[in-house]
mmCIF file of C-alpha atoms and ligand atoms in Angstrom:
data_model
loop_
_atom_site.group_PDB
_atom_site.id
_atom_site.type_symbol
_atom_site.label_atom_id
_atom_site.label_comp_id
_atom_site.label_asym_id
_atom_site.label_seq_id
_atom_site.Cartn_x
_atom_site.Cartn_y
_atom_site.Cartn_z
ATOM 1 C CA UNK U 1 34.578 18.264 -1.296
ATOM 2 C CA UNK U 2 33.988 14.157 -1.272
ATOM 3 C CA UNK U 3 31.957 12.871 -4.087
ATOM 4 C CA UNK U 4 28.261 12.267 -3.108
ATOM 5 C CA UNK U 5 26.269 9.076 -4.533
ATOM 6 C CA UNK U 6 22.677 8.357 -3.820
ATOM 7 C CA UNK U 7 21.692 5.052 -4.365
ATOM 8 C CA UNK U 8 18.000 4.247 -4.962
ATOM 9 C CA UNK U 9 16.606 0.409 -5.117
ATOM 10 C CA UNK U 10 13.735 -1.322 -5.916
ATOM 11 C CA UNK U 11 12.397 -3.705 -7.887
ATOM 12 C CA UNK U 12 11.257 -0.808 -10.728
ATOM 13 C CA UNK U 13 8.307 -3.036 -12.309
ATOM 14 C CA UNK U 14 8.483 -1.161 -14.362
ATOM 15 C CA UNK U 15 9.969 2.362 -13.362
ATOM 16 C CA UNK U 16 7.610 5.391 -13.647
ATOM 17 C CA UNK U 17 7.700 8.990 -13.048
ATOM 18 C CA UNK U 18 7.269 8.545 -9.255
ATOM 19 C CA UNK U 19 10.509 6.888 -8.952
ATOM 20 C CA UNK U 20 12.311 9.872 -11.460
ATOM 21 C CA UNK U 21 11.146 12.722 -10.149
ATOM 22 C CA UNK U 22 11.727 12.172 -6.892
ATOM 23 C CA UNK U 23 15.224 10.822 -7.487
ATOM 24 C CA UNK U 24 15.722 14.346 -9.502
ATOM 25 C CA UNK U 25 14.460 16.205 -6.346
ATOM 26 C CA UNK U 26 16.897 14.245 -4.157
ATOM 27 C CA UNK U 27 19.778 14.715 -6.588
ATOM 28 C CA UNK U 28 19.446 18.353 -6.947
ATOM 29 C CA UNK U 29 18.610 19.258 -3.404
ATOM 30 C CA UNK U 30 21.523 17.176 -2.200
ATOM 31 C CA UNK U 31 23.733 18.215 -5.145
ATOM 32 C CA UNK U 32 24.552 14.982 -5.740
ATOM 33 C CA UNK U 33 27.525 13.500 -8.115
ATOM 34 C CA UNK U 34 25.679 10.149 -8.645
ATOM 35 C CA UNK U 35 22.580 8.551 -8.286
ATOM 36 C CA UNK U 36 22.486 4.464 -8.721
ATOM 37 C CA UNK U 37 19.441 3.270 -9.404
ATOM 38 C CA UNK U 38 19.513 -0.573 -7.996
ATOM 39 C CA UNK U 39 17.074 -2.907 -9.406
ATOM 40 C CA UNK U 40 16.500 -5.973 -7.044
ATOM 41 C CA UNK U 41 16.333 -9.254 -7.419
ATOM 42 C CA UNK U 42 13.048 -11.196 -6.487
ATOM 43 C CA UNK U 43 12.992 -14.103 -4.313
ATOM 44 C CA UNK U 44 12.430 -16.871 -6.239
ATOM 45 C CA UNK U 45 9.780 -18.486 -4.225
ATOM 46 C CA UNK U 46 7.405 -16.011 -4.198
ATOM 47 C CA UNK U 47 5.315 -15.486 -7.258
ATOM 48 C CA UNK U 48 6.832 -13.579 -10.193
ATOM 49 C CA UNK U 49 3.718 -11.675 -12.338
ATOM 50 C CA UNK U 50 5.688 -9.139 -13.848
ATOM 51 C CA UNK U 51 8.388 -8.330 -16.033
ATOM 52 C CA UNK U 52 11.892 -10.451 -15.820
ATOM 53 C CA UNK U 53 14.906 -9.170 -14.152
ATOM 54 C CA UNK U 54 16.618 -8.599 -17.528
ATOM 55 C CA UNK U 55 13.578 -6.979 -18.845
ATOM 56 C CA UNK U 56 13.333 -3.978 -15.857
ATOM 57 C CA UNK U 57 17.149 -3.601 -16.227
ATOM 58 C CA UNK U 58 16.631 -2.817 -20.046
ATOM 59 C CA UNK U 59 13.718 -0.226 -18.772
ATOM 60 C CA UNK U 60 15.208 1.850 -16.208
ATOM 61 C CA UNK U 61 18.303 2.406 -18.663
ATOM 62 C CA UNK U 62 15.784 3.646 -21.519
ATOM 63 C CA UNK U 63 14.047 5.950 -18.268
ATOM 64 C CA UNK U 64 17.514 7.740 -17.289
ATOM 65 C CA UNK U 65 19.298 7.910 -20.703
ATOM 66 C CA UNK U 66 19.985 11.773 -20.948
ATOM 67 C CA UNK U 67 19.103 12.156 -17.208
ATOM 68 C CA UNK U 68 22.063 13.494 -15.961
ATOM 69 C CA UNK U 69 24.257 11.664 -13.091
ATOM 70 C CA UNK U 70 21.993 8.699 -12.848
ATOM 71 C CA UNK U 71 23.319 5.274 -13.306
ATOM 72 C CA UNK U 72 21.790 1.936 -13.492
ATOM 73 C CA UNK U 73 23.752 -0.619 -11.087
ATOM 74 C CA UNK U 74 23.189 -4.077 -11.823
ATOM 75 C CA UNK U 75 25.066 -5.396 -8.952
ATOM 76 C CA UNK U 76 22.501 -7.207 -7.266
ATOM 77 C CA UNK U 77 21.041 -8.715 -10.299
ATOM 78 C CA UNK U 78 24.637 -10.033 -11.072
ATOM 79 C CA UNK U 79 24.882 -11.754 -7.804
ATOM 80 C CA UNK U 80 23.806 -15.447 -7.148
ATOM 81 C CA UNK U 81 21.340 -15.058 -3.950
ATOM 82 C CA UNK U 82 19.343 -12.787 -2.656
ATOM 83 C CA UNK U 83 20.823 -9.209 -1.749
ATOM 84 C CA UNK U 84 20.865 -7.998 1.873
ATOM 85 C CA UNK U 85 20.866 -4.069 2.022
ATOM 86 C CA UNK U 86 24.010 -3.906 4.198
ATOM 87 C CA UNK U 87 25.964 -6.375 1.776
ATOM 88 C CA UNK U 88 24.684 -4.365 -1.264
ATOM 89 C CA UNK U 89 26.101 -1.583 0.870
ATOM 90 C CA UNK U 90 29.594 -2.929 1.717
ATOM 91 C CA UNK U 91 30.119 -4.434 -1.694
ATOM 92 C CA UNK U 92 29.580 -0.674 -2.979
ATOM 93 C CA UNK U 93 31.949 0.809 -0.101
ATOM 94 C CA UNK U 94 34.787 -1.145 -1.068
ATOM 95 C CA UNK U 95 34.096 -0.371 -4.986
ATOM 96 C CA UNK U 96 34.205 3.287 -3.889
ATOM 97 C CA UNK U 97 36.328 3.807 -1.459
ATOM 98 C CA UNK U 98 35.408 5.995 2.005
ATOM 99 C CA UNK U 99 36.480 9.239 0.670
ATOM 100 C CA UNK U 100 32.607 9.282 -0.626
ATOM 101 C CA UNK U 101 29.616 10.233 0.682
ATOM 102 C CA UNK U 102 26.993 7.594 0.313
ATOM 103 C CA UNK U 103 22.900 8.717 0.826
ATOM 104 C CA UNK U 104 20.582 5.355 0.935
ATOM 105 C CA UNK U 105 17.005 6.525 -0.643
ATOM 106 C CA UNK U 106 14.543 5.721 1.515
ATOM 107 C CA UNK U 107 10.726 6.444 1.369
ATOM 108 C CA UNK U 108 9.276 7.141 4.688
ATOM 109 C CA UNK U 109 7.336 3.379 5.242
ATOM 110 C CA UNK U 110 10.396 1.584 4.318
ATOM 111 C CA UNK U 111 12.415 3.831 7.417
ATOM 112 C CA UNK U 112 10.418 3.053 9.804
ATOM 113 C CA UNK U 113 10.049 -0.563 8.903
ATOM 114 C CA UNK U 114 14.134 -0.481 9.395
ATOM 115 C CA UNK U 115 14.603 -2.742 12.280
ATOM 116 C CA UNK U 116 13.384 -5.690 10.962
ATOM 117 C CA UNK U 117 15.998 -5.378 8.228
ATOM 118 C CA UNK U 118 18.924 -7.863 8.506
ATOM 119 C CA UNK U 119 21.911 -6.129 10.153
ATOM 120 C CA UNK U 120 20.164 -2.643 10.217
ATOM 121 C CA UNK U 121 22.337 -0.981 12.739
ATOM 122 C CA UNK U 122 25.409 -1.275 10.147
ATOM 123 C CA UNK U 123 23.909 0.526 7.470
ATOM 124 C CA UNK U 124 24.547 3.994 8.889
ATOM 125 C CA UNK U 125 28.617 2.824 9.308
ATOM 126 C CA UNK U 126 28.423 2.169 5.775
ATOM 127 C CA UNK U 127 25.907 5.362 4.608
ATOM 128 C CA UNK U 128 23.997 8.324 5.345
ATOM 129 C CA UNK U 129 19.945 7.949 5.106
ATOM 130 C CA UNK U 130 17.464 10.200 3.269
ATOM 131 C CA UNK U 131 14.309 9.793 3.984
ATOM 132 C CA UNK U 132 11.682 10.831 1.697
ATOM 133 C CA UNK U 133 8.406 12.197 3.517
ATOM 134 C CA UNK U 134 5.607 12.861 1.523
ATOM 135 C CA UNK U 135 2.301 14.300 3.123
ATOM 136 C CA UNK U 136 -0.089 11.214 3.506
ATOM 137 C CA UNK U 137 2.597 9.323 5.673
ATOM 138 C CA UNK U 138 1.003 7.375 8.216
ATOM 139 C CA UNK U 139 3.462 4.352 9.687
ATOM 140 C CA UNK U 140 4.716 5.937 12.458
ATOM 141 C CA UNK U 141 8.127 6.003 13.828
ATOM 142 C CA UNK U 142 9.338 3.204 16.032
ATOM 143 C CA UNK U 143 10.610 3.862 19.461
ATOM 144 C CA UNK U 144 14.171 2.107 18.318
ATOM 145 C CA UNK U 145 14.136 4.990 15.823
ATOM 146 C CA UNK U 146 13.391 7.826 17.347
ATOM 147 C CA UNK U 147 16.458 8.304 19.495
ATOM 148 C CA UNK U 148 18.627 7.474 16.160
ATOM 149 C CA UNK U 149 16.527 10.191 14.247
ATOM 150 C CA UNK U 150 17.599 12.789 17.097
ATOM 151 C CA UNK U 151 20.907 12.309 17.404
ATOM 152 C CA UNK U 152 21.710 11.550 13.793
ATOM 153 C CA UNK U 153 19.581 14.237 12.078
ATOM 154 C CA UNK U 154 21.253 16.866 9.744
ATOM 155 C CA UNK U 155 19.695 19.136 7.106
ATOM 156 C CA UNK U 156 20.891 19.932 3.383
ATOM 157 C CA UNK U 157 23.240 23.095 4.491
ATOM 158 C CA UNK U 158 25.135 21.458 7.249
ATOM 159 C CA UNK U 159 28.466 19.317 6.820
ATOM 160 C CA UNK U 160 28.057 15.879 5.233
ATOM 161 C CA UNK U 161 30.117 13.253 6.460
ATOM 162 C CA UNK U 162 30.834 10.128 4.606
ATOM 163 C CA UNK U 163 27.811 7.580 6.297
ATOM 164 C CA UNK U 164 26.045 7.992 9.857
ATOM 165 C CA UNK U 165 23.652 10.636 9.114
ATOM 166 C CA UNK U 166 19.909 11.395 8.755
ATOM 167 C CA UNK U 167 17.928 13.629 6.329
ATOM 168 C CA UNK U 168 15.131 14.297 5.922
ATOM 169 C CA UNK U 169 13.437 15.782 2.598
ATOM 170 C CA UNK U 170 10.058 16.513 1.300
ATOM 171 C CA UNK U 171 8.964 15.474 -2.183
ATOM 172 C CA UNK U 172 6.388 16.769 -4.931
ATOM 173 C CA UNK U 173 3.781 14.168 -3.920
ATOM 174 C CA UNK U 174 3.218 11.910 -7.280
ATOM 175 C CA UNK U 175 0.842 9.119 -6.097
ATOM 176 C CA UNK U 176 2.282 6.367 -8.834
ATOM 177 C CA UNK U 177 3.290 3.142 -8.268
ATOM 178 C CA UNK U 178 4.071 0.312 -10.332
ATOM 179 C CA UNK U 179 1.410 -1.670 -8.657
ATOM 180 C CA UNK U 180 -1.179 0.844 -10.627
ATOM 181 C CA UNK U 181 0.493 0.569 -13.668
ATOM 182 C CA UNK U 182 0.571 -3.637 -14.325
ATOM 183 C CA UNK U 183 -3.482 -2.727 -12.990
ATOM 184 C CA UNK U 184 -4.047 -0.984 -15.644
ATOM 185 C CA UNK U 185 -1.992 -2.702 -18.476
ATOM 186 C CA UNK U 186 -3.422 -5.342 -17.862
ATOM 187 C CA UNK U 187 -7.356 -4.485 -17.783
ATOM 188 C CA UNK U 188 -6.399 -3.184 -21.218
ATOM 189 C CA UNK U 189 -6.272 0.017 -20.185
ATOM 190 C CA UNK U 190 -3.627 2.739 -20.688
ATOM 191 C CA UNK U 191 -0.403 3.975 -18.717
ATOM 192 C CA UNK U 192 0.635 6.694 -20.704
ATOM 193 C CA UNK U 193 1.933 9.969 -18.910
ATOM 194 C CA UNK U 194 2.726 7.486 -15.963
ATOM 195 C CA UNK U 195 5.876 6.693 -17.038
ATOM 196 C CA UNK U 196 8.543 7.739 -19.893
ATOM 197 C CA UNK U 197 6.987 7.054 -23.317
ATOM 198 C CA UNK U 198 10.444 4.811 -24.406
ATOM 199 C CA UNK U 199 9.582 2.518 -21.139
ATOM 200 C CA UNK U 200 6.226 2.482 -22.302
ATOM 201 C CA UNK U 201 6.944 1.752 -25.795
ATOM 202 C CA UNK U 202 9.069 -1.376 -24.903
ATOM 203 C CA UNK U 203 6.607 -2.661 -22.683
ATOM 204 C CA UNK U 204 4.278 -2.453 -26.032
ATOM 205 C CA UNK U 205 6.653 -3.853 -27.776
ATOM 206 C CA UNK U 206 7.431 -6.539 -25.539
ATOM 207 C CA UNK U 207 4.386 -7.487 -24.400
ATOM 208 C CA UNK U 208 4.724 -7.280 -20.660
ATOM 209 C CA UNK U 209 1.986 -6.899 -18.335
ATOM 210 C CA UNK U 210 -1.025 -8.429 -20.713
ATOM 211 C CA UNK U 211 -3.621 -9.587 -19.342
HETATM 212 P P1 ATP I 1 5.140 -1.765 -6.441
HETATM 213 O O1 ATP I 1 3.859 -1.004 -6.689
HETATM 214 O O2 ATP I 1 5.388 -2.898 -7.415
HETATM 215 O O3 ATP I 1 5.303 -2.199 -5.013
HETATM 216 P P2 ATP I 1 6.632 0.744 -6.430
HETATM 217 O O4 ATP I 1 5.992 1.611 -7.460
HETATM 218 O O5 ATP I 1 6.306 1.038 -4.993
HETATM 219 O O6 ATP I 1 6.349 -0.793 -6.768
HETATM 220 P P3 ATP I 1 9.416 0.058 -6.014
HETATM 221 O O7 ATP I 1 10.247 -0.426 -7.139
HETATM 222 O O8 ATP I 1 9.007 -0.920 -4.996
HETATM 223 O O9 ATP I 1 8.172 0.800 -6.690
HETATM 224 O O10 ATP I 1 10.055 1.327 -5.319
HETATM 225 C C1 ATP I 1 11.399 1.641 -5.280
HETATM 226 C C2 ATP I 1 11.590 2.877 -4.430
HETATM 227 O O11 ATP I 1 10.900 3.992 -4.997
HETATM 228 C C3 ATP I 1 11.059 2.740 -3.006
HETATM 229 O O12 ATP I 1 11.988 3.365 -2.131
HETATM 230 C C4 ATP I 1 9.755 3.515 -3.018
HETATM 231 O O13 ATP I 1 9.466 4.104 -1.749
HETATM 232 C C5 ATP I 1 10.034 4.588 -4.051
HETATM 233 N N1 ATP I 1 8.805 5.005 -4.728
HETATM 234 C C6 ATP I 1 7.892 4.220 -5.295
HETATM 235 N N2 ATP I 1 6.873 4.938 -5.819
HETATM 236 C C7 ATP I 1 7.154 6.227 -5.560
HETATM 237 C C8 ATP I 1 6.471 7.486 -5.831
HETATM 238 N N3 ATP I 1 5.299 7.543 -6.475
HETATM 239 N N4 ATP I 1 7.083 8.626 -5.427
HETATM 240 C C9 ATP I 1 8.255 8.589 -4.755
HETATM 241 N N5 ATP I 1 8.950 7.454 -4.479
HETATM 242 C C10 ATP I 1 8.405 6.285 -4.864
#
């Protein structure tokens, strides 16, 4: 059987348990080898309030020490400009060969925002998608997408093939985001239980996210 990888991005300021659960859902439902989680670089004209890049890096590998099959992939923090999803992609296909199955993570706003991403139709040649529904979705799907979704869709039990495919999973709903937790850190206020105590600890220790 080919070697499945899951590959989960975002800009994890800072990670919490909404991004590690669900990426533990995904990796046991889909039985996965891997999971790379991907922290992103920010643009560097738009405002930067929270934590730097080197900073998130050090927190999402204190979140997924002992967390079996997750690895945190620094590639796009290493590069000099701005990563594209496809080139993230491509860079990681030619690191890994094609005899691997690759899933992109995807909640279920950022799929149906996918045609406005740069180069969007190449991302299934390079992986598979999972999309992550969760019960309070409410973008709905555009028409460029829908005739993708019904041609490409497979579930869990069928044959996985290296890229091209669709899934679709459902999650235990955790309503965090990272959004909430800067909120709150920086009214003063606490973020325990929203996030692993060692991220939370060097954020303390740190001092990110004061008012
Ligand atoms: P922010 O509040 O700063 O926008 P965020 O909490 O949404 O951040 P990101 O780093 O932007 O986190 O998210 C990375 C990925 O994790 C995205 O695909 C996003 O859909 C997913 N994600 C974020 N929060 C949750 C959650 N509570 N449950 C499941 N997936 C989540």
């Amino acid at each position: 059987m080919m070697r499945r990888i899951g590959l989960l991005g975002g800009t994890f300021d800072p990670v919490h348990h909404g991004h590690l659960r669900s990426a533990v859902e995904v990796r046991d439902l889909l039985g996965l080898d891997e999971l790379r989680l991907i922290p992103s670089a920010r643009p560097p004209h738009r405002p930067q309030p929270g934590a730097s890049a080197e900073a998130r890096l050090a927190m999402l590998q204190l979140a997924v020490d002992r967390c079996a099959g997750f690895i945190v992939d620094d590639c796009e923090l290493r590069r000099e400009q701005l990563s594209y999803t496809a080139d993230t992609l491509e860079s990681l296909r030619a690191e890994l060969g094609e005899n691997v199955v690759l899933f992109l993570i995807l909640g279920w706003d950022a799929f149906c925002g996918l045609p406005n991403w740069h180069r969007w139709e190449s991302l299934l040649q390079l992986a598979s998608l999972v999309v992550l529904q969760r019960p309070e979705q409410d973008s709905e799907l555009p028409e460029a997408l829908k005739n993708l979704m019904a041609a490409r869709s497979v579930t869990v039990t069928d044959d996985l093939a290296a890229h091209g495919q669709i899934i679709c999973l459902s999650q235990t709903p955790l309503a965090i985001s990272a959004t909430q937790i800067r909120g709150l850190l920086s009214a003063g206020r606490s973020a325990r239980f929203l996030l692993p105590d060692a991220v939370l600890d060097y954020i303390e220790t740190h001092g990110l996210y004061r008012p």
